[in-house]
Tab-separated table of C-alpha atoms in Angstrom:
chain	number	residue	atom	x	y	z
D	1	MET	CA	-26.466	-58.255	65.801
D	2	LEU	CA	-26.109	-59.616	68.870
D	3	ILE	CA	-22.989	-57.514	70.435
D	4	LEU	CA	-25.163	-54.542	68.814
D	5	LYS	CA	-28.049	-55.454	70.860
D	6	ALA	CA	-26.199	-56.066	74.264
D	7	VAL	CA	-24.915	-52.441	73.719
D	8	SER	CA	-27.922	-51.089	72.933
D	9	LEU	CA	-29.148	-51.638	76.516
D	10	ALA	CA	-26.345	-49.790	78.209
D	11	PRO	CA	-22.773	-49.139	77.829
D	12	LEU	CA	-20.941	-52.581	78.335
D	13	HIS	CA	-16.888	-53.449	78.222
D	14	GLY	CA	-15.733	-56.311	76.475
D	15	TYR	CA	-16.541	-59.155	79.438
D	16	GLY	CA	-19.696	-57.204	80.171
D	17	ILE	CA	-20.831	-58.101	76.598
D	18	LEU	CA	-20.306	-61.877	76.721
D	19	LEU	CA	-21.862	-61.818	80.080
D	20	ARG	CA	-24.867	-59.704	78.773
D	21	ILE	CA	-25.524	-62.021	75.580
D	22	GLN	CA	-25.599	-65.128	77.565
D	23	GLN	CA	-27.834	-63.110	80.119
D	24	ILE	CA	-30.989	-61.902	77.222
D	25	SER	CA	-30.587	-65.481	75.663
D	26	GLY	CA	-31.352	-66.980	78.574
D	27	ASP	CA	-27.982	-69.158	78.601
D	28	VAL	CA	-28.586	-70.419	75.187
D	29	LEU	CA	-25.825	-68.101	73.032
D	30	SER	CA	-22.495	-67.621	74.119
D	31	VAL	CA	-20.078	-65.756	71.557
D	32	PRO	CA	-16.457	-67.628	71.897
D	33	GLN	CA	-14.348	-65.255	74.115
D	34	GLY	CA	-11.261	-65.058	71.450
D	35	SER	CA	-13.367	-63.696	68.492
D	36	LEU	CA	-15.213	-61.280	70.759
D	37	TYR	CA	-12.466	-58.411	70.168
D	38	PRO	CA	-11.752	-58.688	67.038
D	39	ALA	CA	-15.521	-58.183	65.912
D	40	LEU	CA	-15.497	-55.130	68.630
D	41	TYR	CA	-12.823	-53.671	66.828
D	42	ARG	CA	-14.432	-54.086	63.486
D	43	LEU	CA	-17.527	-52.903	64.791
D	44	VAL	CA	-15.815	-49.484	65.727
D	45	ALA	CA	-14.081	-49.491	62.449
D	46	GLN	CA	-17.236	-49.689	60.873
D	47	GLY	CA	-18.784	-46.812	62.808
D	48	PHE	CA	-21.898	-48.543	64.760
D	49	ILE	CA	-20.166	-48.537	68.151
D	50	ASN	CA	-18.052	-46.009	69.937
D	51	ALA	CA	-15.244	-46.943	72.508
D	52	HIS	CA	-14.129	-45.440	75.316
D	53	TRP	CA	-11.847	-46.001	78.644
D	54	GLY	CA	-13.738	-46.038	81.973
D	55	GLN	CA	-13.675	-47.439	85.317
D	56	SER	CA	-15.329	-50.660	85.913
D	57	GLU	CA	-17.403	-52.072	88.608
D	58	ASN	CA	-14.397	-53.132	90.773
D	59	ASN	CA	-12.886	-49.857	90.088
D	60	ARG	CA	-10.071	-51.414	87.064
D	61	ARG	CA	-9.303	-48.969	83.827
D	62	ALA	CA	-11.843	-50.901	81.225
D	63	ARG	CA	-13.078	-49.798	77.942
D	64	TYR	CA	-16.641	-49.482	77.235
D	65	TYR	CA	-18.681	-49.737	74.107
D	66	SER	CA	-21.529	-48.009	73.180
D	67	LEU	CA	-24.343	-48.062	70.286
D	68	THR	CA	-23.943	-45.045	67.712
D	69	ARG	CA	-26.669	-43.613	65.906
D	70	ARG	CA	-25.341	-45.907	62.919
D	71	GLY	CA	-25.305	-48.319	64.693
D	72	SER	CA	-28.515	-47.985	66.175
D	73	ALA	CA	-30.268	-47.770	62.637
D	74	HIS	CA	-27.788	-50.697	61.188
D	75	LEU	CA	-29.385	-53.142	64.181
D	76	ARG	CA	-32.948	-51.589	63.692
D	77	LYS	CA	-32.328	-52.832	59.964
D	78	GLU	CA	-30.614	-56.163	60.887
D	79	THR	CA	-33.399	-56.956	63.094
D	80	ALA	CA	-36.079	-56.013	60.258
D	81	ALA	CA	-34.107	-58.568	57.966
D	82	TRP	CA	-33.927	-61.333	60.413
D	83	ASN	CA	-37.857	-61.032	62.020
D	84	GLU	CA	-38.314	-61.407	58.017
D	85	MET	CA	-36.295	-64.330	57.451
D	86	THR	CA	-37.262	-66.254	60.891
D	87	ALA	CA	-41.199	-65.567	59.872
D	88	ALA	CA	-40.533	-66.559	56.351
D	89	ILE	CA	-38.836	-69.910	57.638
D	90	ALA	CA	-41.316	-70.432	60.750
D	91	ALA	CA	-44.258	-69.867	57.688
D	92	ALA	CA	-42.881	-72.749	55.584
D	93	LEU	CA	-42.469	-74.775	58.382
D	94	ALA	CA	-45.759	-74.772	59.760
D	95	THR	CA	-47.256	-75.467	56.046
D	96	ARG	CA	-49.543	-78.659	56.302
D	97	PRO	CA	-49.909	-80.973	53.163
D	98	GLU	CA	-53.706	-79.993	52.570
D	99	GLU	CA	-52.415	-75.948	52.452
D	100	VAL	CA	-49.898	-77.285	49.307
V	1	MET	CA	6.610	-28.770	65.749
V	2	GLN	CA	5.594	-30.679	62.827
V	3	ARG	CA	5.343	-34.712	63.210
V	4	SER	CA	6.005	-36.805	60.312
V	5	PRO	CA	3.018	-39.016	58.928
V	6	TRP	CA	5.281	-42.039	60.070
V	7	LYS	CA	5.940	-41.043	63.560
V	8	TRP	CA	2.164	-40.546	64.047
V	9	LEU	CA	1.426	-44.016	62.557
V	10	MET	CA	3.464	-45.646	65.018
V	11	GLU	CA	2.593	-43.865	68.041
V	12	ARG	CA	-1.428	-44.439	67.377
V	13	ARG	CA	0.221	-47.679	66.653
V	14	THR	CA	1.555	-48.217	70.483
V	15	GLU	CA	-1.455	-46.222	71.556
V	16	PHE	CA	-3.062	-49.388	70.006
V	17	GLU	CA	-1.348	-52.152	71.336
V	18	SER	CA	-1.455	-51.032	75.109
V	19	ASP	CA	-4.873	-50.435	74.894
V	20	MET	CA	-5.536	-53.646	73.006
V	21	ALA	CA	-2.796	-55.711	75.560
V	22	ASP	CA	-5.156	-53.417	78.494
V	23	GLU	CA	-8.550	-54.849	77.357
V	24	ILE	CA	-7.703	-58.389	76.746
V	25	SER	CA	-5.847	-58.786	80.339
V	26	PHE	CA	-8.663	-56.661	81.980
V	27	HIS	CA	-10.867	-59.335	80.354
V	28	LEU	CA	-8.939	-62.268	81.536
V	29	GLU	CA	-8.663	-60.812	85.211
V	30	GLN	CA	-12.539	-60.489	85.206
V	31	ARG	CA	-13.088	-64.597	83.741
V	32	ILE	CA	-10.675	-65.600	86.535
V	33	ALA	CA	-12.439	-63.893	89.302
V	34	ASP	CA	-15.837	-64.961	88.118
V	35	LEU	CA	-14.545	-68.670	87.468
V	36	VAL	CA	-12.476	-68.398	91.400
V	37	GLU	CA	-15.709	-66.930	92.690
V	38	SER	CA	-17.636	-70.203	91.094
V	39	GLY	CA	-15.037	-72.469	93.611
V	40	LEU	CA	-12.038	-72.674	91.246
V	41	THR	CA	-8.450	-72.622	92.376
V	42	THR	CA	-6.879	-69.459	91.247
V	43	ARG	CA	-4.539	-71.471	89.230
V	44	GLU	CA	-6.955	-73.652	87.800
V	45	ALA	CA	-9.125	-70.553	87.102
V	46	GLU	CA	-5.588	-68.753	84.924
V	47	ARG	CA	-6.095	-72.464	83.297
V	48	LYS	CA	-9.195	-72.219	82.591
V	49	ALA	CA	-9.645	-69.009	81.934
V	50	ARG	CA	-6.781	-68.705	78.997
V	51	ILE	CA	-8.291	-72.560	77.243
V	52	GLU	CA	-11.408	-70.704	76.787
V	53	PHE	CA	-10.037	-67.263	75.371
V	54	GLY	CA	-8.411	-69.072	72.833
V	55	ASN	CA	-4.968	-68.316	71.635
V	56	LEU	CA	-3.815	-65.364	72.162
V	57	ASP	CA	-1.440	-63.935	69.444
V	58	ALA	CA	-4.161	-64.865	66.654
V	59	VAL	CA	-6.846	-63.018	68.706
V	60	ARG	CA	-4.035	-59.778	68.202
V	61	ASP	CA	-3.849	-60.365	65.036
V	62	ASP	CA	-7.016	-60.410	64.180
V	63	CYS	CA	-7.668	-57.413	65.837
V	64	ARG	CA	-5.062	-55.345	64.071
V	65	ALA	CA	-6.285	-56.435	60.841
V	66	THR	CA	-9.296	-54.322	61.828
V	67	ARG	CA	-7.311	-50.783	61.942
V	68	PRO	CA	-6.859	-48.477	58.751
V	69	PHE	CA	-3.479	-49.082	56.915
V	70	GLU	CA	-2.875	-51.868	58.606
V	71	ALA	CA	-1.447	-53.151	55.368
V	72	ILE	CA	0.610	-50.423	54.581
V	73	ALA	CA	1.724	-50.630	57.937
V	74	LEU	CA	2.750	-54.013	57.746
V	75	ALA	CA	4.927	-53.267	53.649
V	76	MET	CA	6.581	-50.937	55.472
V	77	ARG	CA	8.083	-52.977	58.514
V	78	ASP	CA	8.522	-55.781	56.034
V	79	ALA	CA	10.476	-53.587	54.205
V	80	ARG	CA	12.818	-52.208	57.079
V	81	PHE	CA	13.098	-55.348	57.960
V	82	SER	CA	14.349	-56.212	54.368
V	83	ILE	CA	16.306	-53.420	54.203
V	84	ARG	CA	18.419	-54.144	57.386
V	85	ARG	CA	18.924	-57.668	56.262
V	86	ALA	CA	20.492	-56.416	53.325
V	87	CYS	CA	22.918	-54.021	55.208
V	88	ARG	CA	24.134	-56.657	57.822
V	89	ASN	CA	24.768	-59.214	54.738
V	90	PRO	CA	24.491	-57.722	51.469
V	91	LEU	CA	25.799	-61.116	49.294
V	92	PRO	CA	22.769	-62.912	49.044
V	93	THR	CA	20.688	-59.706	47.917
V	94	VAL	CA	22.647	-58.520	45.310
V	95	PHE	CA	22.900	-62.294	44.238
V	96	ALA	CA	19.454	-62.030	44.128
V	97	ALA	CA	19.352	-58.912	42.552
V	98	ALA	CA	21.657	-59.849	39.601
V	99	THR	CA	19.543	-63.073	39.481
V	100	LEU	CA	16.499	-61.214	38.903
V	101	ALA	CA	17.978	-58.399	36.437
V	102	ILE	CA	19.171	-61.058	34.213
V	103	GLY	CA	16.041	-63.309	33.738
V	104	ILE	CA	13.866	-59.654	34.072
V	105	SER	CA	16.596	-58.254	30.623
V	106	ALA	CA	16.317	-61.805	29.251
V	107	VAL	CA	12.683	-62.060	29.211
V	108	SER	CA	12.025	-58.818	27.904
V	109	LEU	CA	14.614	-59.150	24.943
V	110	THR	CA	13.308	-62.052	23.665
V	111	THR	CA	9.724	-60.417	24.240
V	112	SER	CA	10.625	-57.778	22.172
V	113	LEU	CA	12.339	-59.821	19.602
V	114	VAL	CA	9.374	-61.998	19.133
V	115	TYR	CA	6.836	-59.200	18.991
V	116	THR	CA	8.652	-57.350	16.385
V	117	THR	CA	9.365	-60.685	14.432
V	118	LEU	CA	6.098	-63.172	14.604
V	119	TRP	CA	3.164	-61.424	16.830
V	120	LYS	CA	3.214	-57.716	14.925
V	121	PRO	CA	0.416	-57.336	12.949
V	122	LEU	CA	1.085	-55.878	9.803
V	123	PRO	CA	0.108	-52.554	8.809
V	124	PHE	CA	-2.896	-53.892	6.794
V	125	ALA	CA	-6.366	-54.010	7.425
V	126	ARG	CA	-7.616	-57.657	7.838
V	127	PRO	CA	-4.239	-59.282	6.865
V	128	ASP	CA	-5.496	-62.464	7.139
V	129	ARG	CA	-7.654	-62.034	3.900
V	130	ILE	CA	-4.614	-61.132	1.722
V	131	GLY	CA	-2.671	-63.415	0.042
V	132	LEU	CA	0.175	-64.201	-3.084
V	133	LEU	CA	-0.929	-65.070	-6.396
V	134	TRP	CA	2.216	-66.889	-7.962
V	135	ALA	CA	2.314	-68.803	-10.955
V	136	VAL	CA	3.968	-72.338	-11.341
V	137	ASN	CA	6.951	-73.172	-14.317
V	138	PRO	CA	6.959	-76.452	-16.113
V	139	GLU	CA	9.483	-77.224	-13.086
V	140	GLY	CA	6.965	-76.812	-10.087
V	141	ASN	CA	8.308	-73.939	-8.843
V	142	THR	CA	6.337	-70.843	-7.929
V	143	THR	CA	7.145	-67.627	-10.105
V	144	TRP	CA	5.885	-64.276	-10.764
V	145	LEU	CA	3.187	-63.216	-13.258
V	146	SER	CA	3.236	-61.811	-16.894
V	147	PRO	CA	1.382	-58.486	-17.325
V	148	PRO	CA	-0.990	-60.475	-19.729
V	149	GLU	CA	-2.097	-63.410	-16.962
V	150	PHE	CA	-2.563	-60.279	-14.435
V	151	ASP	CA	-4.877	-58.683	-16.655
V	152	GLU	CA	-7.257	-61.654	-17.136
V	153	LEU	CA	-6.696	-62.978	-13.689
V	154	GLN	CA	-7.889	-58.940	-12.769
V	155	LYS	CA	-10.902	-59.278	-14.795
V	156	GLN	CA	-11.565	-62.974	-14.247
V	157	LEU	CA	-10.739	-64.918	-10.930
V	158	PRO	CA	-14.044	-65.724	-9.225
V	159	GLY	CA	-14.008	-65.583	-5.105
V	160	VAL	CA	-12.045	-62.567	-4.912
V	161	SER	CA	-12.489	-58.650	-3.883
V	162	ALA	CA	-9.124	-57.592	-5.866
V	163	VAL	CA	-6.501	-58.734	-7.770
V	164	GLU	CA	-3.248	-56.119	-7.555
V	165	ALA	CA	0.143	-56.650	-8.511
V	166	ILE	CA	3.631	-54.560	-8.174
V	167	THR	CA	7.156	-54.654	-9.890
V	168	ASP	CA	10.355	-53.197	-8.819
V	169	LEU	CA	11.512	-50.066	-10.437
V	170	ARG	CA	14.606	-48.332	-9.722
V	171	ALA	CA	14.335	-44.884	-11.826
V	172	GLN	CA	16.251	-41.542	-12.075
V	173	LEU	CA	15.246	-38.531	-10.192
V	174	VAL	CA	16.466	-35.479	-11.191
V	175	LEU	CA	16.291	-32.268	-8.342
V	176	ASP	CA	17.879	-29.049	-8.504
V	177	GLY	CA	20.000	-30.007	-11.537
V	178	ARG	CA	21.281	-33.117	-9.962
V	179	GLY	CA	20.163	-36.724	-10.566
V	180	ARG	CA	19.818	-39.731	-8.195
V	181	GLU	CA	19.255	-43.163	-8.715
V	182	ILE	CA	15.755	-43.811	-6.378
V	183	GLN	CA	14.125	-47.026	-5.381
V	184	GLY	CA	10.084	-47.336	-6.169
V	185	ILE	CA	7.633	-49.678	-7.108
V	186	ALA	CA	5.186	-49.564	-9.961
V	187	VAL	CA	1.748	-50.550	-8.636
V	188	SER	CA	-1.469	-51.345	-10.309
V	189	HIS	CA	-3.969	-48.297	-9.014
V	190	GLY	CA	-5.748	-50.581	-6.530
V	191	PHE	CA	-2.743	-51.835	-4.643
V	192	LEU	CA	-3.077	-49.330	-1.335
V	193	ALA	CA	-6.911	-49.919	-1.415
V	194	LEU	CA	-5.969	-54.271	-1.532
V	195	LEU	CA	-4.015	-53.215	1.713
V	196	GLY	CA	-6.010	-50.967	3.272
V	197	VAL	CA	-3.560	-48.189	3.474
V	198	ARG	CA	-4.219	-44.867	2.594
V	199	PRO	CA	-2.202	-42.065	2.172
V	200	GLU	CA	-1.268	-39.765	4.742
V	201	LEU	CA	-0.890	-36.696	3.063
V	202	GLY	CA	-2.437	-36.387	-0.471
V	203	ARG	CA	-4.250	-38.973	-2.441
V	204	ASP	CA	-4.483	-42.371	-3.697
V	205	PHE	CA	-3.842	-43.629	-7.204
V	206	VAL	CA	-6.903	-43.681	-9.214
V	207	ALA	CA	-7.905	-45.997	-12.434
V	208	GLU	CA	-7.505	-43.163	-15.052
V	209	GLU	CA	-3.756	-42.598	-14.028
V	210	ASP	CA	-3.059	-46.268	-14.246
V	211	ALA	CA	-3.600	-46.114	-17.791
V	212	ILE	CA	-1.455	-46.257	-20.996
V	213	GLY	CA	-0.668	-43.115	-22.484
V	214	SER	CA	-2.014	-41.266	-19.266
V	215	ALA	CA	0.267	-38.198	-17.191
V	216	PRO	CA	2.603	-39.809	-14.765
V	217	THR	CA	1.803	-39.185	-11.068
V	218	VAL	CA	3.726	-40.648	-7.838
V	219	ILE	CA	3.315	-41.136	-4.353
V	220	LEU	CA	6.115	-40.499	-1.882
V	221	SER	CA	7.345	-43.150	0.607
V	222	HIS	CA	7.501	-40.859	4.194
V	223	PRO	CA	11.245	-41.797	4.993
V	224	TYR	CA	11.973	-40.142	1.814
V	225	TRP	CA	9.386	-37.362	2.271
V	226	VAL	CA	11.261	-36.834	5.083
V	227	ALA	CA	14.366	-37.291	4.011
V	228	GLN	CA	14.320	-35.477	0.736
V	229	PHE	CA	11.702	-32.545	1.070
V	230	ASN	CA	11.575	-32.071	4.835
V	231	ARG	CA	8.026	-32.228	5.378
V	232	ASP	CA	6.845	-30.331	3.139
V	233	LEU	CA	3.563	-30.275	2.899
V	234	SER	CA	3.659	-27.926	-0.563
V	235	ILE	CA	4.805	-31.172	-1.695
V	236	ILE	CA	1.846	-32.469	-3.138
V	237	GLY	CA	1.138	-30.725	-6.993
V	238	ARG	CA	4.803	-30.757	-7.488
V	239	THR	CA	6.261	-32.088	-10.287
V	240	LEU	CA	9.380	-34.281	-10.147
V	241	MET	CA	11.572	-35.154	-13.054
V	242	ILE	CA	11.840	-39.214	-12.994
V	243	ASN	CA	13.041	-41.139	-15.809
V	244	GLU	CA	13.255	-37.519	-17.840
V	245	ARG	CA	9.596	-37.517	-17.412
V	246	GLY	CA	7.193	-34.999	-15.177
V	247	HIS	CA	5.663	-36.816	-12.411
V	248	THR	CA	2.909	-34.817	-10.529
V	249	VAL	CA	3.031	-35.772	-6.586
V	250	ILE	CA	-0.261	-36.295	-5.318
V	251	GLY	CA	0.368	-37.953	-2.083
V	252	VAL	CA	2.801	-39.110	0.753
V	253	LEU	CA	2.092	-42.981	2.457
V	254	PRO	CA	1.934	-43.125	6.100
V	255	GLN	CA	5.180	-43.206	8.662
V	256	SER	CA	3.763	-47.208	9.082
V	257	PHE	CA	3.730	-48.282	5.739
V	258	VAL	CA	6.105	-51.589	4.619
V	259	LEU	CA	5.584	-53.527	1.567
V	260	PRO	CA	3.718	-57.166	2.327
V	261	PRO	CA	6.560	-59.579	2.959
V	262	ALA	CA	5.935	-60.919	-0.170
V	263	SER	CA	9.453	-61.636	-2.226
V	264	SER	CA	12.974	-61.452	-1.025
V	265	VAL	CA	13.644	-59.315	-4.256
V	266	MET	CA	10.870	-56.571	-3.360
V	267	PRO	CA	13.490	-54.080	-1.860
V	268	ASP	CA	12.640	-53.440	1.850
V	269	ASN	CA	13.024	-49.546	1.937
V	270	ILE	CA	10.857	-47.640	-1.368
V	271	ASP	CA	11.171	-43.848	-2.187
V	272	PHE	CA	8.198	-43.698	-4.312
V	273	LEU	CA	5.484	-45.300	-5.878
V	274	THR	CA	3.987	-45.242	-9.419
V	275	PRO	CA	0.681	-46.431	-11.176
V	276	MET	CA	2.350	-49.433	-13.187
V	277	GLN	CA	0.827	-49.209	-16.695
V	278	PRO	CA	2.009	-45.810	-18.018
V	279	GLY	CA	5.296	-47.511	-17.883
V	280	ILE	CA	4.910	-50.829	-18.730
V	281	SER	CA	3.361	-51.898	-22.062
V	282	VAL	CA	5.179	-55.273	-22.454
V	283	ARG	CA	2.468	-57.697	-23.750
V	284	ASP	CA	4.934	-61.285	-23.635
V	285	ARG	CA	3.298	-64.304	-21.995
V	286	ASN	CA	6.445	-65.133	-20.491
V	287	ALA	CA	7.658	-61.721	-18.804
V	288	ARG	CA	7.581	-63.150	-15.545
V	289	MET	CA	8.031	-58.929	-13.980
V	290	LEU	CA	5.095	-58.958	-11.637
V	291	GLN	CA	4.340	-59.786	-8.165
V	292	ALA	CA	0.341	-60.081	-7.753
V	293	PHE	CA	-1.902	-59.961	-4.224
V	294	VAL	CA	-4.981	-61.303	-4.071
V	295	ARG	CA	-8.069	-60.242	-1.303
V	296	THR	CA	-10.944	-61.969	-0.857
V	297	GLU	CA	-13.779	-62.045	1.638
V	298	GLY	CA	-14.191	-66.174	1.237
V	299	THR	CA	-11.543	-68.266	1.431
V	300	PHE	CA	-8.256	-69.307	-0.194
V	301	VAL	CA	-9.479	-72.647	-1.492
V	302	GLU	CA	-11.990	-71.335	-3.859
V	303	VAL	CA	-9.129	-69.033	-5.067
V	304	ALA	CA	-7.130	-72.167	-5.192
V	305	ILE	CA	-10.003	-73.512	-7.205
V	306	GLY	CA	-10.521	-70.089	-9.792
V	307	LEU	CA	-6.634	-70.445	-10.631
V	308	ASN	CA	-6.674	-74.359	-11.491
V	309	ASN	CA	-9.513	-73.761	-13.744
V	310	TYR	CA	-8.005	-70.653	-15.403
V	311	GLY	CA	-4.338	-72.277	-15.424
V	312	GLN	CA	-6.203	-75.124	-17.565
V	313	ARG	CA	-7.909	-72.746	-19.913
V	314	VAL	CA	-4.821	-71.101	-20.607
V	315	GLN	CA	-2.577	-74.168	-21.443
V	316	ARG	CA	-5.238	-75.125	-23.922
V	317	GLU	CA	-5.174	-71.864	-25.476
V	318	PHE	CA	-1.660	-70.709	-25.013
V	319	PRO	CA	0.176	-74.813	-24.701
V	320	THR	CA	3.742	-73.139	-24.545
V	321	ALA	CA	2.999	-70.928	-22.101
V	322	THR	CA	3.319	-71.886	-18.221
V	323	ARG	CA	0.597	-73.308	-16.441
V	324	MET	CA	-0.866	-71.543	-13.565
V	325	GLY	CA	-1.006	-72.573	-10.176
V	326	HIS	CA	-0.947	-71.061	-6.601
V	327	GLY	CA	1.714	-70.934	-3.555
V	328	ASP	CA	1.866	-69.948	-0.487
V	329	PHE	CA	-1.279	-67.293	0.166
V	330	ALA	CA	-0.775	-66.584	3.941
V	331	LEU	CA	1.885	-63.430	3.927
């Protein structure tokens, strides 16, 4: 879900995705570097993201990933489910004795 | 020019490998550059980047596993490797193949033997409900039933749904002016119904045909019908001269029919069945000529109790007659 969110903002190469996730999570979340690429390849195989070769900021050949329409729909669905779940957990944790 | 699918697959694979290598080395270079910028020496940065990335081979394998057809490509690679090894050094392969061949043939031979002798179900309906009825002679040995005993048991044995009997019958058949000996069995009319067997052609015997003085009828076995009458469908209704009496053919048994494995005295292969009563008028209580079968929906213990009661009654009424008992019910 975090990878889809990161590439939904702008097309990014693998290393860029790693930095973006750190950045948008306020340095709280970091993806283990070794597991990033198998996850990206799996998302490409599932049709949620596209991969294409381009030029990096330092003129190096780099593979960029961008969100597909299918990935966008999937991200919306996952986000809604996540929000529902966290809201439910938050509500459960905020329950006071007199409310039971 | 047409490219083979294999070549196409290999080209895609090479492309995938080189893209993956490029992508990972780009990642490491970027990470090293960032680490150097943060104050590490190049050497330290390289080391740290590699440690952070983890096991390179494992990552590459995980990436490869996401490709479609990867499992097929892997299996083909393994097969090619095995064939190359076998060509280079065929002896272990031949030895392994021979061991497997011997093992497989031994297992399949054993399985087919055990299946045909032990596992293959008898071609009867609910064979576990069918049992044998025996008389027990004064020496304690099991023996066949006499016609009066069979009649009495058929009428009054409690706890059974049917009691039927058969007896061996060799006969003379005259066909096209030539006589030949054929092997049959005489049966009480409900015998096939007790086994749950229906004729493949024609019909089963009815009670009237199994009465003294009725017109003789006959049901042919499948092999005899094939061998003697060449599967002639018009056989039903024809009259065959058996033991100098005209017998009307009323049916043909199914190909799968076998006699219940009751007694070694009964023939293995039979040519015909005919109702018992028209030919058998023996009323001697000591004429032990009938092999009897019983079908029960209850337990064989109930049948055994009924038989013992009957045996005691017979002994009171006919003190010189053989007492009744039961043998092994299982077929």
